[in-house]
XYZ file of C-alpha atoms in Angstrom:
98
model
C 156.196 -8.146 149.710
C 154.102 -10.092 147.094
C 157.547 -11.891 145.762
C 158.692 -12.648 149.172
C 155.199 -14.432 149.549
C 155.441 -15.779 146.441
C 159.351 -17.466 146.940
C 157.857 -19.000 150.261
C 155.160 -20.441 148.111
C 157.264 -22.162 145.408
C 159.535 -23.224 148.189
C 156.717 -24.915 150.330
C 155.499 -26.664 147.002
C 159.161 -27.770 146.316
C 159.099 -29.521 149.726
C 155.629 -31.489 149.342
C 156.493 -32.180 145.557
C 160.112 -33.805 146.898
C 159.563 -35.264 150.223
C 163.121 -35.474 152.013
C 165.178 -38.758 151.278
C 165.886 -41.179 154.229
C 169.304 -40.132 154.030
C 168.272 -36.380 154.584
C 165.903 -37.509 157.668
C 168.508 -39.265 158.941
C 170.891 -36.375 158.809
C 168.084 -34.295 160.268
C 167.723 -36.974 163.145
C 171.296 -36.903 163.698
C 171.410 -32.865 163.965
C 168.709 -33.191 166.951
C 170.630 -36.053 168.536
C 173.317 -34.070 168.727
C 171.340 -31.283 169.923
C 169.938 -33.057 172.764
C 173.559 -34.114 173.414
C 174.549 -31.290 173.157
C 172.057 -29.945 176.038
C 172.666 -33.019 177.989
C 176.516 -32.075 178.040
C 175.674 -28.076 178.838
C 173.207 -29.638 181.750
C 175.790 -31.629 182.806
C 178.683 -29.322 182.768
C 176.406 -26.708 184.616
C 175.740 -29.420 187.319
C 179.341 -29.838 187.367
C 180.206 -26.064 188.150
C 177.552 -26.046 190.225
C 179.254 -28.518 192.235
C 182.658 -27.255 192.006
C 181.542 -23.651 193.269
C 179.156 -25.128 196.030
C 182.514 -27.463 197.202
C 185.047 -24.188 196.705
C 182.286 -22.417 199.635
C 183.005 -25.343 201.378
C 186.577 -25.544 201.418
C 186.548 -21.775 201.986
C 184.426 -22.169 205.331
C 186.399 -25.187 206.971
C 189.715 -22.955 205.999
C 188.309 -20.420 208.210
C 186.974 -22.626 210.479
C 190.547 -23.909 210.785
C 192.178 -20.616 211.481
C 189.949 -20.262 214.113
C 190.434 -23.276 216.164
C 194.167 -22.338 215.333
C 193.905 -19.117 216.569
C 191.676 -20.290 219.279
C 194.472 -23.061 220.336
C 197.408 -20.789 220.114
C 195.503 -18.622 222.576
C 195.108 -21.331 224.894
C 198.626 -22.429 224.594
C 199.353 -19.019 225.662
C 197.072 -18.664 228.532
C 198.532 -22.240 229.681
C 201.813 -21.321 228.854
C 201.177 -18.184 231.409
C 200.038 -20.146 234.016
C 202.348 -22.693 234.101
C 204.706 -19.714 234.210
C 203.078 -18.053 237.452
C 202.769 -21.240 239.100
C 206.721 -22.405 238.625
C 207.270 -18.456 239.907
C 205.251 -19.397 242.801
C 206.521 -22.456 243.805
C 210.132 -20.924 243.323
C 209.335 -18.190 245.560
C 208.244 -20.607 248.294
C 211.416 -22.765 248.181
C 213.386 -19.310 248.042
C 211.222 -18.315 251.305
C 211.651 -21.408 253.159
């Protein structure tokens, strides 16, 4: 444990006995740019998929909403279809009567 304190010690007095060039702080500076652009391009891509999923839940509802106006018109047709139907009966049975 004493040599592991020790290592940190020498290496700590390294550092303040050779400051970091420019050239290494600009590397540095670099490595948290492209952090942060890194996080700006996760955020991004998260907002993204975000969006995609929330618009997928959309198109998924106005399908359905679709098949049931579809379904609801076809029923309709049928029902008007029907009464159409009785009603020509009818007024083929009255000319036949008359």
């Amino acid at each position: 444990m004493g040599q592991h304190q020790e290592s940190i010690s020498r290496e700590a007095a390294s550092q303040i006995s050779h400051p970091p060039t420019l050239q290494e702080l600009r590397r540095g500076h670099l490595f948290d740019q492209e952090d942060r652009s890194y996080e700006a391009d996760s955020t991004s891509c998260s907002r993204k998929l975000l969006r995609e999923v929330d618009l997928e839940q959309k198109l998924q509802d106005l399908e359905k909403k679709l098949k049931e106006v579809q379904l609801e018109k076809s029923s309709q047709s049928k029902k008007d279809f029907h009464l159409t139907s009785s009603f020509s009966a009818e007024i083929l049975n009255e000319s036949v009567s008359s």
